[in-house]
Short mmCIF file of C-alpha atoms and ligand atoms in Angstrom, two decimals:
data_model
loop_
_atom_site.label_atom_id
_atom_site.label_comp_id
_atom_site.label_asym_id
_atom_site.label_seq_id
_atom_site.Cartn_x
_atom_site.Cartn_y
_atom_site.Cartn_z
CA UNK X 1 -13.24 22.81 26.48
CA UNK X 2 -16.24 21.07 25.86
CA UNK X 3 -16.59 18.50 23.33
CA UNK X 4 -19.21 19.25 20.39
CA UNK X 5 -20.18 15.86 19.41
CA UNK X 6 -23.31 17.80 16.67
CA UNK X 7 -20.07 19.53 14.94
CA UNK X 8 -18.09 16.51 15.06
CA UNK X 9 -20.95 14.21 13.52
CA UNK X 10 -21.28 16.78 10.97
CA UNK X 11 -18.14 15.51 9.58
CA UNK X 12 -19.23 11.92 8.97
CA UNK X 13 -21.04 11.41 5.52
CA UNK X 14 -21.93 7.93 6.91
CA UNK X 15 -24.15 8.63 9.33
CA UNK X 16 -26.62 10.24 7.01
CA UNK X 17 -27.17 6.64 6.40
CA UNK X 18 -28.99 6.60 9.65
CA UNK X 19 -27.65 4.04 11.79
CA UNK X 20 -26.47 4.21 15.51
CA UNK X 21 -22.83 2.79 15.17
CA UNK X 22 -21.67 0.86 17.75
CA UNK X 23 -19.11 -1.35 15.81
CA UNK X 24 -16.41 1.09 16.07
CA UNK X 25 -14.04 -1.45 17.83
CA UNK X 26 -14.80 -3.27 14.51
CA UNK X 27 -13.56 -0.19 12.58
CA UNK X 28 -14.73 3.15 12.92
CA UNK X 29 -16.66 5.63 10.39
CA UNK X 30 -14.52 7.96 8.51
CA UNK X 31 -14.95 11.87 8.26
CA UNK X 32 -14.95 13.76 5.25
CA UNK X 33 -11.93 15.21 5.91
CA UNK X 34 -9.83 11.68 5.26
CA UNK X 35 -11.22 11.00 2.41
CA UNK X 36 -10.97 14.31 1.02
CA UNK X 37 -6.96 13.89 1.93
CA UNK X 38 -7.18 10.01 0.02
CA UNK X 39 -8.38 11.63 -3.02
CA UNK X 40 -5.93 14.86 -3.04
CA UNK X 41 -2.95 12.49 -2.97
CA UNK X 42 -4.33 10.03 -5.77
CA UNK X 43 -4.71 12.84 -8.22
CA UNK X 44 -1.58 14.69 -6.98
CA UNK X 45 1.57 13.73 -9.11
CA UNK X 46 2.67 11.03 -7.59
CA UNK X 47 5.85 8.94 -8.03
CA UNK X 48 8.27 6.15 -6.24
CA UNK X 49 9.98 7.95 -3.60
CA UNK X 50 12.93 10.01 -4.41
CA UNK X 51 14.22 13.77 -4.18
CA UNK X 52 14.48 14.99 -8.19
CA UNK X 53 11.02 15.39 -10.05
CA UNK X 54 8.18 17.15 -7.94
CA UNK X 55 6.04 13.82 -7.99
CA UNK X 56 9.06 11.52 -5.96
CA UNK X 57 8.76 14.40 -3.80
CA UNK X 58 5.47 14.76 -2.83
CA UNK X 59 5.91 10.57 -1.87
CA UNK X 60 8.54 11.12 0.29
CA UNK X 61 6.38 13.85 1.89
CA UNK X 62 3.41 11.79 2.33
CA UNK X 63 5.63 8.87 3.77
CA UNK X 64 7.60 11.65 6.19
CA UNK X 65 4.57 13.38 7.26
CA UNK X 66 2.54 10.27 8.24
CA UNK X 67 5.28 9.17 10.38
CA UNK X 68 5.67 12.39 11.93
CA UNK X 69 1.65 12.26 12.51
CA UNK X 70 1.71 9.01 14.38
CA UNK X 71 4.90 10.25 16.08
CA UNK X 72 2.92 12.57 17.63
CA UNK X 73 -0.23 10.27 18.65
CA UNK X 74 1.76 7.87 20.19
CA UNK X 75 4.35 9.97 21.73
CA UNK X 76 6.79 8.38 19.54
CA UNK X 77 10.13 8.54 17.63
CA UNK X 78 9.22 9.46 14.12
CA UNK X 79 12.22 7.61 13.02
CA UNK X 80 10.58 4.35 14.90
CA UNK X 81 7.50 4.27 13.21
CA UNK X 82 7.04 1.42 10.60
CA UNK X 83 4.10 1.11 8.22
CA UNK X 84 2.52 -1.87 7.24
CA UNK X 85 -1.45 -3.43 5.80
CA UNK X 86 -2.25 -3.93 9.29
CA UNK X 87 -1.14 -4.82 12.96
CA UNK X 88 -1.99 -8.45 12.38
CA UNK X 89 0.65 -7.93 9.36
CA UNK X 90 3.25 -6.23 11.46
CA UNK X 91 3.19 -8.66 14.49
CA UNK X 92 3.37 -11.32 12.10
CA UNK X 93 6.79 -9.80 10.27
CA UNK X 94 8.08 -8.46 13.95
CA UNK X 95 7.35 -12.54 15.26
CA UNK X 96 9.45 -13.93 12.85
CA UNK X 97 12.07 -11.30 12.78
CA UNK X 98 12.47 -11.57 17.07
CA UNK X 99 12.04 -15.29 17.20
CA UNK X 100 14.98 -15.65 15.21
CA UNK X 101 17.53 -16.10 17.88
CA UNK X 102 14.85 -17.62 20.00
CA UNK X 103 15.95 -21.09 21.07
CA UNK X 104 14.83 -24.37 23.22
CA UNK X 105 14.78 -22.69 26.98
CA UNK X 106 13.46 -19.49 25.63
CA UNK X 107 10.03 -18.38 26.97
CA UNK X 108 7.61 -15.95 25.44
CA UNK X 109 4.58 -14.66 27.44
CA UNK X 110 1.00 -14.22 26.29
CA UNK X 111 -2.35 -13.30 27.48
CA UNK X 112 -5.77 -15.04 27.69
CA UNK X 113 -7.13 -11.39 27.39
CA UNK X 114 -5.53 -10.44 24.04
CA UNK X 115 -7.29 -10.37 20.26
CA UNK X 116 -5.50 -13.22 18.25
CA UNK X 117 -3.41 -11.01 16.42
CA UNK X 118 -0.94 -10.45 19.59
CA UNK X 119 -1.23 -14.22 20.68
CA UNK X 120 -1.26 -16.85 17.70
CA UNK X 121 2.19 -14.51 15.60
CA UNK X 122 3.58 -15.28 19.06
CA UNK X 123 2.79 -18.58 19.73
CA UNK X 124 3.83 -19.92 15.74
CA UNK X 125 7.05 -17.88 16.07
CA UNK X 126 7.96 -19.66 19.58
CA UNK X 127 6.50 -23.43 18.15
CA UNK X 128 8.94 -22.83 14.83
CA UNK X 129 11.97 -21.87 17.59
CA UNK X 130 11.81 -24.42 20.14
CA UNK X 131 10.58 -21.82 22.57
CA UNK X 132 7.90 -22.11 25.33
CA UNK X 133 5.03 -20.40 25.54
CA UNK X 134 3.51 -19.40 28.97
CA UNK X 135 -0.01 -17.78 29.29
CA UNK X 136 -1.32 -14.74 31.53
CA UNK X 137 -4.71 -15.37 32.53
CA UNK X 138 -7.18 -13.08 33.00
CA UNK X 139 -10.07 -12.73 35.87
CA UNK X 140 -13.18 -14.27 34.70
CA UNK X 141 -15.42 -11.99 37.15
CA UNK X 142 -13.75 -8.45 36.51
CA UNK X 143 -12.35 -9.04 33.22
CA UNK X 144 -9.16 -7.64 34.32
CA UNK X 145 -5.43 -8.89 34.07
CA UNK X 146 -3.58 -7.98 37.29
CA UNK X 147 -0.17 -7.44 36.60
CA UNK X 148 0.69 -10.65 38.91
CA UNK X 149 -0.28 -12.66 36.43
CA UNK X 150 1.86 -11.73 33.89
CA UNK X 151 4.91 -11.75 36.78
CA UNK X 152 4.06 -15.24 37.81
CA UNK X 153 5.06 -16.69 34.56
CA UNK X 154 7.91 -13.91 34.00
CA UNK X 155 11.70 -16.03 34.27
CA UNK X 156 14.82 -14.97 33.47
CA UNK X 157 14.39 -16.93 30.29
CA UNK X 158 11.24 -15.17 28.93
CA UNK X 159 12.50 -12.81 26.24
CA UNK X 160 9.30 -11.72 25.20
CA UNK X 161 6.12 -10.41 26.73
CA UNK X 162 2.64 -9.61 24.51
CA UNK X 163 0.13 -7.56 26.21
CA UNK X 164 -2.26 -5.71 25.07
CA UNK X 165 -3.26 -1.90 25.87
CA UNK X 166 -6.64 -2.94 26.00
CA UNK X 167 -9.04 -5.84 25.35
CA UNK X 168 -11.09 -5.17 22.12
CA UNK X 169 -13.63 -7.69 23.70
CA UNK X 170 -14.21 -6.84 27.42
CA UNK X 171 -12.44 -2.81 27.79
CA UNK X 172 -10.13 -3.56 30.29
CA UNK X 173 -7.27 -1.87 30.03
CA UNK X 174 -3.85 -3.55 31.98
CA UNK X 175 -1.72 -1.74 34.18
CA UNK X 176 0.63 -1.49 30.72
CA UNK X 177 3.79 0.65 32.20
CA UNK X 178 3.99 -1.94 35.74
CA UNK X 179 3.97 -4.73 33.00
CA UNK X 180 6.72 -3.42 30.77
CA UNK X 181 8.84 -2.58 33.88
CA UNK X 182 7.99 -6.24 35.50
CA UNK X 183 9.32 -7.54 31.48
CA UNK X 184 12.44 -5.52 31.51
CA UNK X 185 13.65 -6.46 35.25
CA UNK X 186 13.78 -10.48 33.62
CA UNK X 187 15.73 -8.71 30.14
CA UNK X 188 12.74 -9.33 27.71
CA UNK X 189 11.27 -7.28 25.37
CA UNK X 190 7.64 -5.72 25.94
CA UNK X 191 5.16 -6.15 22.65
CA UNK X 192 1.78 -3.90 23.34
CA UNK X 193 -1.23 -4.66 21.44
CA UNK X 194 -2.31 -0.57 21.04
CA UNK X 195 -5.43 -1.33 18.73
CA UNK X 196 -8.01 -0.89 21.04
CA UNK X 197 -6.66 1.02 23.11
CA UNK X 198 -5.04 4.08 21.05
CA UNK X 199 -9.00 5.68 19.88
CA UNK X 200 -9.72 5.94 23.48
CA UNK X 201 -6.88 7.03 25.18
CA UNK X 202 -4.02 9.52 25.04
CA UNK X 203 -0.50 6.97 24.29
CA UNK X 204 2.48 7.61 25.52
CA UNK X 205 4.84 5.33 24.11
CA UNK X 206 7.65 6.00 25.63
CA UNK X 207 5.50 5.98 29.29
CA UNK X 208 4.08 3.06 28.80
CA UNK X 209 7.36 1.47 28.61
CA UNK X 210 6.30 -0.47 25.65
CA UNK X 211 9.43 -1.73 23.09
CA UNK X 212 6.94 -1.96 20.48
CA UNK X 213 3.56 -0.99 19.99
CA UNK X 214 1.15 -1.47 17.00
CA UNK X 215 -2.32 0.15 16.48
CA UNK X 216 -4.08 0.20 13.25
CA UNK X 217 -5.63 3.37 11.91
CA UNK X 218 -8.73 2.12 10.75
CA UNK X 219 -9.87 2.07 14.36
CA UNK X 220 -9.51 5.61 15.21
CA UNK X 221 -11.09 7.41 12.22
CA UNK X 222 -8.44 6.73 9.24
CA UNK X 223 -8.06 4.20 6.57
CA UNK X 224 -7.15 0.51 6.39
CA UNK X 225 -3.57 0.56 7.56
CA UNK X 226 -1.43 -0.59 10.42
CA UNK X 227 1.70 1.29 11.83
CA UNK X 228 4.24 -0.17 14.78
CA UNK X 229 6.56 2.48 16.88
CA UNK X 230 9.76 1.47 18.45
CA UNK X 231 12.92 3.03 19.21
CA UNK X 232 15.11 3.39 16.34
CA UNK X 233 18.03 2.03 18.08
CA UNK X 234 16.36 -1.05 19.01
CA UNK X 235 14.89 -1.40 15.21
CA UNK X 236 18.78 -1.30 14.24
CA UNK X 237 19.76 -4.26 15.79
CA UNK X 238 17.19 -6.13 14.20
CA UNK X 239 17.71 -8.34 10.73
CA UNK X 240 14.34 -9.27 9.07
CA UNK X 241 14.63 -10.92 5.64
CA UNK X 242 14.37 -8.40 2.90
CA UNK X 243 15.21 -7.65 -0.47
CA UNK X 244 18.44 -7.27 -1.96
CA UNK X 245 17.76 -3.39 -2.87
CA UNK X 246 14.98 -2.02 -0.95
CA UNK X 247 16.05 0.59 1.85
CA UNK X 248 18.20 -1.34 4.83
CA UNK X 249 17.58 2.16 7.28
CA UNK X 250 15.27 1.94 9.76
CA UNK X 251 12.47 2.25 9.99
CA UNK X 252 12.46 0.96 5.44
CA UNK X 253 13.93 -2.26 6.40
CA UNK X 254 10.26 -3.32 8.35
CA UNK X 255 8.31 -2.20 5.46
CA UNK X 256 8.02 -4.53 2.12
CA UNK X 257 7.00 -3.31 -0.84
CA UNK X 258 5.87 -0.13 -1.94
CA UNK X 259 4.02 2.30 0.82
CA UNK X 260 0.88 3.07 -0.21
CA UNK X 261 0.96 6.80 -0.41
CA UNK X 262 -2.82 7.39 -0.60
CA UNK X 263 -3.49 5.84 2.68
CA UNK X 264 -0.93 7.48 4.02
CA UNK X 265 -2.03 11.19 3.18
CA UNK X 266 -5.36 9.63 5.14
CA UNK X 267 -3.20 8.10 8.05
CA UNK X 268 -2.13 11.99 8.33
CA UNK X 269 -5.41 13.68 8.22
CA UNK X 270 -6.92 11.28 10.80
CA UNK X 271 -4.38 12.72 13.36
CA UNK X 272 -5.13 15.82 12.50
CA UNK X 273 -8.35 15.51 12.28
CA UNK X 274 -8.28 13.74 15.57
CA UNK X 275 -6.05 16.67 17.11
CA UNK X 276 -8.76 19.11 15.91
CA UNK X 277 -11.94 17.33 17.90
CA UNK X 278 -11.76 20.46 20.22
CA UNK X 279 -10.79 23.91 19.16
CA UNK X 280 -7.41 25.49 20.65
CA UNK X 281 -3.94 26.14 20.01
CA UNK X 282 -0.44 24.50 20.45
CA UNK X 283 1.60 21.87 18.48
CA UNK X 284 -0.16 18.72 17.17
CA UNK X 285 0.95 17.10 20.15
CA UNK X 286 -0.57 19.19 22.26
CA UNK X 287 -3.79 19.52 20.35
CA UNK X 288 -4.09 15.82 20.24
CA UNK X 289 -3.58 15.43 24.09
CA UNK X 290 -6.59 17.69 24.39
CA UNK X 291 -8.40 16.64 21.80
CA UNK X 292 -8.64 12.96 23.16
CA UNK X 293 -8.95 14.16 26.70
CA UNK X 294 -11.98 15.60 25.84
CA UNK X 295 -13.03 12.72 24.04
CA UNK X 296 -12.25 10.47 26.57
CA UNK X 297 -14.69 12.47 29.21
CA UNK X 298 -17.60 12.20 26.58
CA UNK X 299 -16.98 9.00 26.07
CA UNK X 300 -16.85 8.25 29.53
CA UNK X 301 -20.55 9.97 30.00
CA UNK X 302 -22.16 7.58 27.14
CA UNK X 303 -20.17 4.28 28.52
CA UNK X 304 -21.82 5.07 32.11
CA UNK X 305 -24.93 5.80 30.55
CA UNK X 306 -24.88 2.48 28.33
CA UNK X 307 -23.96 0.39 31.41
CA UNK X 308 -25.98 1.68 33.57
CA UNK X 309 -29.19 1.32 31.17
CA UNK X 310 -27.72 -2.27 29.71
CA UNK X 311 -27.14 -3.60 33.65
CA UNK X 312 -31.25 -2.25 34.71
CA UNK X 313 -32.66 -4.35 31.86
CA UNK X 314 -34.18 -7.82 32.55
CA UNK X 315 -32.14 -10.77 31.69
CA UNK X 316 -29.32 -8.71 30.22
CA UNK X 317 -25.62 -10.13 31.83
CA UNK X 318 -23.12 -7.18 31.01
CA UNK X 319 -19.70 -8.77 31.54
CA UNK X 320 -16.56 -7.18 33.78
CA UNK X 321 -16.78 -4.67 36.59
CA UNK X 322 -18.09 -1.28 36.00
CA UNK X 323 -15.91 0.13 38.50
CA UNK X 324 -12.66 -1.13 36.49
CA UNK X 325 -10.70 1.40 33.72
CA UNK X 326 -11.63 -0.15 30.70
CA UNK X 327 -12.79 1.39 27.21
CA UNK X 328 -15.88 2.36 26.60
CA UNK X 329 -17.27 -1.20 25.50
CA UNK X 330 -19.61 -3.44 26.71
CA UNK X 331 -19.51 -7.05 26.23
CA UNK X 332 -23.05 -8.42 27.29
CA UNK X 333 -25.77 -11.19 26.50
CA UNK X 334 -29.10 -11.71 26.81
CA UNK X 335 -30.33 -14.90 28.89
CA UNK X 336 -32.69 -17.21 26.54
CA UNK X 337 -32.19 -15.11 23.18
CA UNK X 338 -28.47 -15.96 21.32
CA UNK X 339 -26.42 -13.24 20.88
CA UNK X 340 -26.44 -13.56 16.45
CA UNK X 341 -30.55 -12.87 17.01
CA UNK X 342 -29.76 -9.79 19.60
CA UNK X 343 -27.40 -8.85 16.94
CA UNK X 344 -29.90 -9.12 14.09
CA UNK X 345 -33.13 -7.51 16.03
CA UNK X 346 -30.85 -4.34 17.28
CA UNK X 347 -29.79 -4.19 13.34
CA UNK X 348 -33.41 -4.06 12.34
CA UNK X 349 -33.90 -1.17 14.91
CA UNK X 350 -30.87 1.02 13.12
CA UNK X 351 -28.04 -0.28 15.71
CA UNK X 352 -25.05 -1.97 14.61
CA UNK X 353 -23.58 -3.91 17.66
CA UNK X 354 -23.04 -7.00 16.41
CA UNK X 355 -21.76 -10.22 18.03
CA UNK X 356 -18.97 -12.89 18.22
CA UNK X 357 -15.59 -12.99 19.66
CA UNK X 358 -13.93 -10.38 17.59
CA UNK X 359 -11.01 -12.60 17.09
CA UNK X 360 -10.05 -12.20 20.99
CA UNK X 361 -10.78 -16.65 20.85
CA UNK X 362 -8.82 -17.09 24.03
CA UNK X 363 -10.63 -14.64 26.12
CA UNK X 364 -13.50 -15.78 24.69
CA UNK X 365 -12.77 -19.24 25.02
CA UNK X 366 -12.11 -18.25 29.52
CA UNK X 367 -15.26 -16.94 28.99
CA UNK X 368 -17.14 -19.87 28.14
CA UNK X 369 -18.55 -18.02 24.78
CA UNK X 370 -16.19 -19.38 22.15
CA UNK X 371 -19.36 -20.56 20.50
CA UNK X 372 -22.24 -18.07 21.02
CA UNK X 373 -19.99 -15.13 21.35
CA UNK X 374 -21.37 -12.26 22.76
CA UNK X 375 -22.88 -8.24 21.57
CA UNK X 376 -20.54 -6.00 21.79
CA UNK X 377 -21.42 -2.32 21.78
CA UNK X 378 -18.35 0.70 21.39
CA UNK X 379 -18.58 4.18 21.74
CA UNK X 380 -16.65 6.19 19.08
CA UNK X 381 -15.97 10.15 18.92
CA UNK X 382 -19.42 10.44 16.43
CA UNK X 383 -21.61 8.91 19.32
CA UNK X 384 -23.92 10.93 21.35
CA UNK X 385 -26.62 10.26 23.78
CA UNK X 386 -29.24 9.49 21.28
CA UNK X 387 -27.31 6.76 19.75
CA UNK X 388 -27.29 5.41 23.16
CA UNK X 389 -30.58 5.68 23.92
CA UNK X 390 -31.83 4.34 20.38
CA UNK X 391 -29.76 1.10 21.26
CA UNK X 392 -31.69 0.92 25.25
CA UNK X 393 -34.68 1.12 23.85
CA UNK X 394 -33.67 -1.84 21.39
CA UNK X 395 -32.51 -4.08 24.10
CA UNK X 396 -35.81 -3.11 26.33
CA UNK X 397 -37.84 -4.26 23.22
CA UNK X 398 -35.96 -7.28 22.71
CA UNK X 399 -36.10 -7.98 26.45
CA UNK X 400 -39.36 -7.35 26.84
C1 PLP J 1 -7.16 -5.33 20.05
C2 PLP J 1 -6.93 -5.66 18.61
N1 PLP J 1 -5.74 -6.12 18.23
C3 PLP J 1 -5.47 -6.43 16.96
C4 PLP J 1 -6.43 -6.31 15.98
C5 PLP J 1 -6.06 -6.67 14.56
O1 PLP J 1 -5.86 -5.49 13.85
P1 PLP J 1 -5.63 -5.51 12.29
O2 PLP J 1 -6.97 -5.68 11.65
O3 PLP J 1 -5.02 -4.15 11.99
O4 PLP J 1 -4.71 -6.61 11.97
C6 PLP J 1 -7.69 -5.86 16.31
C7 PLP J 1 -8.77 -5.77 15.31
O5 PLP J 1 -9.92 -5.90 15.61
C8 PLP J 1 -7.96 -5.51 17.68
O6 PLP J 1 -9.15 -5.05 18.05
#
């Protein structure tokens, strides 16, 4: 089935704004149809959850159907997922919560490669426990972390590895299930970083091998919100400090506070909207394994296009290896122009790529571009050629 990226920008109100958006690793545009869903539950009786009047109802729906929605885009345990503000949030709660019968001897593994978010939680939790911390670095050439380097520092005292699925600066994507497997052979637990990776790729949670993994829904399509999906049985063994009377099940005892139900009805209909990117039949599951296929393939076409166009221009340095499975984002400066003025002359032109280090400070800091940072350009499901070709001709001017 061919993927009809005219219907599927017809969808975005945004882009009658104009622009060419290539800061979707940033946070992606939003269809119609999600806010539409936003709206319908804010003006829908609404209550706390709870079975008796209509309106507790309809918020135990929203809560049950979102988590049955991300169940299916992850290839998850409904009864695993738990929602939170955002994955920096939930890694955060999930640190403190895990490094709680951490001790002196302990070890806890993180990458060089990963955004902040799956590296500094980590590191504060370990620091307040006594535990060490031992890093996975990353090759500076390909931008790629070979699973070796994640076993070199694995010991039968690391009860922790953070990976991610894929590197919101550079695309690569690690070799996610050989890393999980390599983390449960020593006993620990495997923590995947799914932000960058879930708008890109089809997730199999329970394939990947990953113990927990977070995304956040504001990257593919939906609104500001984070979710994490484990296995239930693991989330009962686990104590985080709560309230006296909020919900001790699983997956309520991860989630503080009241849900907000709003967000969730948009959670919802950003699966489905993502399940309906190509037109067919089957479960939501099944619709959403070839819906992103699909989307994956035209992404693919535009990311060779870009990198191919990006790598012929004068003075342009695109980082990584083409030939490596990444995302499709490129990382790349110009020589003798800083990155904030290739930012601000592409803006000018209609194309939002901007630059910096997108919180990933360690890679960043391997890279040598901790200060400058660097442009970083993403493909999302509303890009097509022109987009692509709008920001070539940008560079070519500035490059010129
Ligand atoms: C790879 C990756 N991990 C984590 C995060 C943090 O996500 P959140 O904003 O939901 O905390 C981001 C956000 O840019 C990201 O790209």
């Amino acid at each position: 089935m061919t993927y009809d990226v005219a219907a599927v920008r017809g969808r975005f109100p945004a882009l009658a704004e104009g622009a060419a958006h290539f800061d979707g690793p940033g946070g992606s545009q939003v269809p119609v149809d999600v806010a539409e869903a936003v709206a319908a539950a804010m003006v829908a009786a609404t209550s706390n959850r709870g079975r008796v009047t209509a309106a507790e109802r309809r918020a135990d729906a929203v809560v049950a159907e979102a988590r049955l929605a991300l169940g299916d885009l992850l290839g998850a345990d409904p009864g695993g997922i738990v929602l939170g503000r955002s994955m920096t949030q939930l890694t955060y709660d999930f640190a403190r919560t895990l490094a709680g019968d951490w001790g002196p001897g302990d070890e806890v593994v993180v990458t060089r490669l990963d955004h902040d978010g799956n590296v500094r939680p980590w590191v504060q939790a370990a620091e307040a426990a006594g535990a060490t911390v031992r890093w996975a670095e990353f090759d500076r050439e390909t931008a790629v972390l070979p699973v070796s380097a994640v076993t070199d520092v694995l010991s039968p005292r690391t009860r922790l590895v953070a990976v991610t699925g894929a590197s919101n600066l550079l695309g690569t994507k690690p070799d996610i299930a050989a890393i999980t497997a390599a983390a449960h052979e020593v006993g620990a637990l495997a923590y995947v970083d799914g932000v960058h990776l879930t708008p890109h790729a089809v997730v199999n949670v329970r394939a990947l091998g990953a113990d927990f993994f977070v995304c956040s829904q504001y990257k593919f399509l939906g609104p500001h919100l984070g979710a994490l999906a484990a296995d239930p049985a693991l989330l009962e063994t686990l104590r985080p400090t709560k309230l006296e009377p909020s919900m001790n099940a699983v997956p309520e005892r991860f989630e503080f506070g009241t849900l907000p139900y709003e967000v969730l009805a948009g959670s919802t209909a950003a699966v489905g909207f993502l399940a309906g990117l190509v037109p067919g039949e089957g479960t939501r599951r099944e619709r959403l394994v070839r819906s992103i296929t699909a989307l994956h393939e035209h992404e693919t076409v535009l990311r060779d296009r870009l990198d191919t166009g990006l790598r012929a221009l004068p003075r342009v340095h695109v980082y990584g290896d083409p030939a490596r499975d990444r995302t499709p984002t490129a990382l790349f400066t110009v020589d003798g122009i800083p990155p904030g003025v290739v930012y601000e002359r592409l803006a000018l032109a209609g194309v939002n790529a901007s630059a910096g280090s997108f919180y990933a400070i360690e890679a960043a800091r391997s890279l040598g571009i901790q200060d400058t940072g660097a442009v970083r350009a993403g493909i999302a499901p509303y890009t097509d050629e022109s987009d692509v070709d709008r920001l070539l001709t940008g560079m070519a001017e500035i490059t010129a």
